[in-house]
Short mmCIF file of C-alpha atoms in Angstrom, two decimals:
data_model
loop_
_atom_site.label_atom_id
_atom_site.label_comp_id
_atom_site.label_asym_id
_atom_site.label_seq_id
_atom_site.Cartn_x
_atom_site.Cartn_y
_atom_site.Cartn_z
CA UNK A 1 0.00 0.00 0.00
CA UNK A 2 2.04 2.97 -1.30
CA UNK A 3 -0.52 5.85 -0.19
CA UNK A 4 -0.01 4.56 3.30
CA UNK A 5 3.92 4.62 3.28
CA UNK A 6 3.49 8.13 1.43
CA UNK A 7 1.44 9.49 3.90
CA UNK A 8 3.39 8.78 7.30
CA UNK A 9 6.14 9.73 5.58
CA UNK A 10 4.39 12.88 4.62
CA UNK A 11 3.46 13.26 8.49
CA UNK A 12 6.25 12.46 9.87
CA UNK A 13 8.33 15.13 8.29
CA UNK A 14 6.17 17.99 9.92
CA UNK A 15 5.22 19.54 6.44
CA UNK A 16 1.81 17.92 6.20
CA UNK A 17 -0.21 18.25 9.42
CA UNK A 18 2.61 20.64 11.40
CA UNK A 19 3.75 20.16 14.58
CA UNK A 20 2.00 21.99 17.48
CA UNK A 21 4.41 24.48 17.29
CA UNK A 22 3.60 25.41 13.34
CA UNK A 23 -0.04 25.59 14.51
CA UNK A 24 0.65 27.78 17.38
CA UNK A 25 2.18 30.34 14.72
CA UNK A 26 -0.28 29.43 12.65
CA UNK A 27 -3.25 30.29 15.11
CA UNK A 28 -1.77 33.35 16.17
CA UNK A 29 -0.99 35.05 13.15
CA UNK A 30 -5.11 34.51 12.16
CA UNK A 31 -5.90 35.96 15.51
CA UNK A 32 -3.50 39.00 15.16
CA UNK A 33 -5.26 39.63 11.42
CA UNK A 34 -8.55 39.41 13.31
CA UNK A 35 -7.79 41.56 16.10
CA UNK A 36 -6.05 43.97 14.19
CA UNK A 37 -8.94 44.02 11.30
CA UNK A 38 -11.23 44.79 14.64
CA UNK A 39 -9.10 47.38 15.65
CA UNK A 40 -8.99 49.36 12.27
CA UNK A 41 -13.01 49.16 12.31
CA UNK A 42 -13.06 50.65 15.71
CA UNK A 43 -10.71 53.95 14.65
CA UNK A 44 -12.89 54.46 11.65
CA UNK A 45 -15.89 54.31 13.69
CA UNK A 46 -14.64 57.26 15.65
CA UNK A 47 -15.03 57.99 19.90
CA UNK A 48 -18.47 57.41 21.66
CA UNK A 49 -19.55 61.20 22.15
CA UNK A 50 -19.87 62.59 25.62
CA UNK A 51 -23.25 62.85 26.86
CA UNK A 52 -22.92 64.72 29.80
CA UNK A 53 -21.29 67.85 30.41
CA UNK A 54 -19.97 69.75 33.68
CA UNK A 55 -22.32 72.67 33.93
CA UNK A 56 -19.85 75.66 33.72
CA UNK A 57 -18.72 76.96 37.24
CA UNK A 58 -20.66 79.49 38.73
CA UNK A 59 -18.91 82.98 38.13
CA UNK A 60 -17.20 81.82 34.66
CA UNK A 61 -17.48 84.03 31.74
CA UNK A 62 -19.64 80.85 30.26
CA UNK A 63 -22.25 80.90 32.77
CA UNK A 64 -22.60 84.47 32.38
CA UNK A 65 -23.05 84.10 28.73
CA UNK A 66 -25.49 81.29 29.09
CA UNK A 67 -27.54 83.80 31.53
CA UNK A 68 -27.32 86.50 29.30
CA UNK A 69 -28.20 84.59 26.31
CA UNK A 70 -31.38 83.34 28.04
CA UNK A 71 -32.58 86.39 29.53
CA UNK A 72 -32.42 88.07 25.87
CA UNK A 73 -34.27 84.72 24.49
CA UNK A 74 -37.42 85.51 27.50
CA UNK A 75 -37.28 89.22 26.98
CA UNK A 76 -37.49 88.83 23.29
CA UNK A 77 -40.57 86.27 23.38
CA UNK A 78 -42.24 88.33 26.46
CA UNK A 79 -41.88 91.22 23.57
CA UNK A 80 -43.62 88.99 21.37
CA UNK A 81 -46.58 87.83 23.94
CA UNK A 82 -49.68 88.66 24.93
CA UNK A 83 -50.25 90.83 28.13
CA UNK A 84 -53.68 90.98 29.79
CA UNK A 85 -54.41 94.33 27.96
CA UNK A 86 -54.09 93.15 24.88
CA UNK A 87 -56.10 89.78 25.81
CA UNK A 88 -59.06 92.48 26.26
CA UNK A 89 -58.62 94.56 23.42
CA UNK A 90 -58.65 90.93 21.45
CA UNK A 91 -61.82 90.06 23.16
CA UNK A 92 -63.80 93.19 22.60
CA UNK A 93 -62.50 93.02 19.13
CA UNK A 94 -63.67 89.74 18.95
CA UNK A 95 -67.09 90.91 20.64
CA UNK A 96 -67.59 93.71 18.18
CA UNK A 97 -67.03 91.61 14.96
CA UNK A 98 -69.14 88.63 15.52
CA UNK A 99 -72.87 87.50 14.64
CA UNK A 100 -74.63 85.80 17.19
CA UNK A 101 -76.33 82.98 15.69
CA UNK A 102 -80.44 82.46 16.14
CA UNK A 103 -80.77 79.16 17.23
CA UNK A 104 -77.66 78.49 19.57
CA UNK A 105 -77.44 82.23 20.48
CA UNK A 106 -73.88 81.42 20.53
CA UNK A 107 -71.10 84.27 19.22
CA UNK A 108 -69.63 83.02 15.38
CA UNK A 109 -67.40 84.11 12.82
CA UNK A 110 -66.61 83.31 9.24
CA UNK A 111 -63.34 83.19 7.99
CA UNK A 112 -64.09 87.02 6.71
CA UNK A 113 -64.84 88.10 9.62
CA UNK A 114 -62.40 86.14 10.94
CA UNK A 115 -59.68 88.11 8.72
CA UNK A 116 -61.48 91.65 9.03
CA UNK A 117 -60.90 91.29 12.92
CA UNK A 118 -57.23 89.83 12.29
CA UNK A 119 -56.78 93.10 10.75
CA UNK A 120 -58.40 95.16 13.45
CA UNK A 121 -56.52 93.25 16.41
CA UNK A 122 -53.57 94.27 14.56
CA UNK A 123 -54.11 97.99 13.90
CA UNK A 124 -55.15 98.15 18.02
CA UNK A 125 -52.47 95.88 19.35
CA UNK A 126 -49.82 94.88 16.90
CA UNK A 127 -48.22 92.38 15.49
CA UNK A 128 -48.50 90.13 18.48
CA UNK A 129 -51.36 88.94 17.56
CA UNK A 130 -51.09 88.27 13.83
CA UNK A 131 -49.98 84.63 14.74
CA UNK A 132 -52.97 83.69 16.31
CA UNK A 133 -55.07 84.82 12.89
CA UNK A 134 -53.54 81.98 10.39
CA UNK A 135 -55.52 80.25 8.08
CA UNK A 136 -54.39 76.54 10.25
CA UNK A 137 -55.64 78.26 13.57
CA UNK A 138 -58.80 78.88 12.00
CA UNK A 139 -59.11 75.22 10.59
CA UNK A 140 -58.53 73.81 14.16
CA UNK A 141 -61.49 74.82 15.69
CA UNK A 142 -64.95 73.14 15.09
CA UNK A 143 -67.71 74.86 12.42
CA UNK A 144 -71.61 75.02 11.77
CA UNK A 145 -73.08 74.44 9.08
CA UNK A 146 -72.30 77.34 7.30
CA UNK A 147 -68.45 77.47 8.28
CA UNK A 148 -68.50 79.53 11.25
CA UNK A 149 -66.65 78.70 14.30
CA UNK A 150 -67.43 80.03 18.26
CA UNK A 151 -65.35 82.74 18.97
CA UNK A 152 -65.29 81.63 23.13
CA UNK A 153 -63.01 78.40 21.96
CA UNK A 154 -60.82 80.90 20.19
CA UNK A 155 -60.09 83.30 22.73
CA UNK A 156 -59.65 80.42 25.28
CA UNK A 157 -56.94 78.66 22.63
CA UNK A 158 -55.56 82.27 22.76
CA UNK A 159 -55.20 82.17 26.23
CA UNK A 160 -54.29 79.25 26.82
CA UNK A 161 -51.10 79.23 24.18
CA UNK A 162 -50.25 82.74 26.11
CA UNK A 163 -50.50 81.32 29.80
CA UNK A 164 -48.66 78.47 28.76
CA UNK A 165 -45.55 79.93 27.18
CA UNK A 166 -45.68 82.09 31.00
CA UNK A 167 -45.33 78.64 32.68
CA UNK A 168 -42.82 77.62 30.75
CA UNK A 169 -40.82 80.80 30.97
CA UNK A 170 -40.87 80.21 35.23
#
């Protein structure tokens, strides 16, 4: 049986199978490719942001900027709110320009009048109040039959949006 003779021969001069030494290399150099292959991926994927950050020490020029920076933010959106006064100019403009419908008795507007008195609140108050008088605001509240809403829900979604942006800025 030649294939038998060839073959321990084969073995037995450590070229076929390897000695445990050969596969120790062997082994090693495959987990060094693998390990270093990992370690490439992990550079290219970058550092794991921070996500959390020593808040600035009290005194520093950066907490002073931070408090500036946020008192101009409120100032400039109390600028751009509703005060009480202007609530009650909104109402009585509100008051003035409705129809009062027959059956409910309840106080309406169309979108016309709901424009017309979007231009009055504006002329009395400002520009404040021109956000409140979009086309989307006026699609959010419920209409009749002929496409007029309440003007109560209005004013109270007025309100409301106003007294919440005052929570918010405590």
């Amino acid at each position: 049986m030649p294939w038998v003779r060839n073959l321990r021969r084969f073995v037995g001069t450590g070229a076929g199978l390897g000695s445990e030494a050969l596969m120790e290399l062997e082994t090693k150099r495959i987990l060094l490719e693998i390990f270093k292959e990992r370690q490439r991926k992990s550079a290219e994927a970058g550092s794991i942001p921070s996500f959390y950050k020593k808040k600035p020490e009290e005194g520093s020029i950066s907490s002073r900027v931070q408090r500036l920076a946020k008192y101009r933010f409120l100032k400039k959106q109390s600028e751009l709110l509703l005060n009480a006064d202007d609530l009650d100019a909104m109402w009585v403009c509100l008051r003035e320009n409705c129809v009062i419908d027959d059956a409910t008795g309840a106080e309406k507007m169309n979108y016309e009048d709901f424009c017309h008195i979007a231009t009055v609140c504006t002329e009395q108050i400002g520009q404040k109040c021109k956000r409140f008088f979009s086309p989307s605001n006026f699609m959010k509240f419920e209409k009749d039959d002929s496409g007029r809403i309440a003007i109560l829900p209005f004013y109270l979604y007025v309100m409301r949006t106003v007294s919440c942006f005052l929570q918010e800025k405590l």
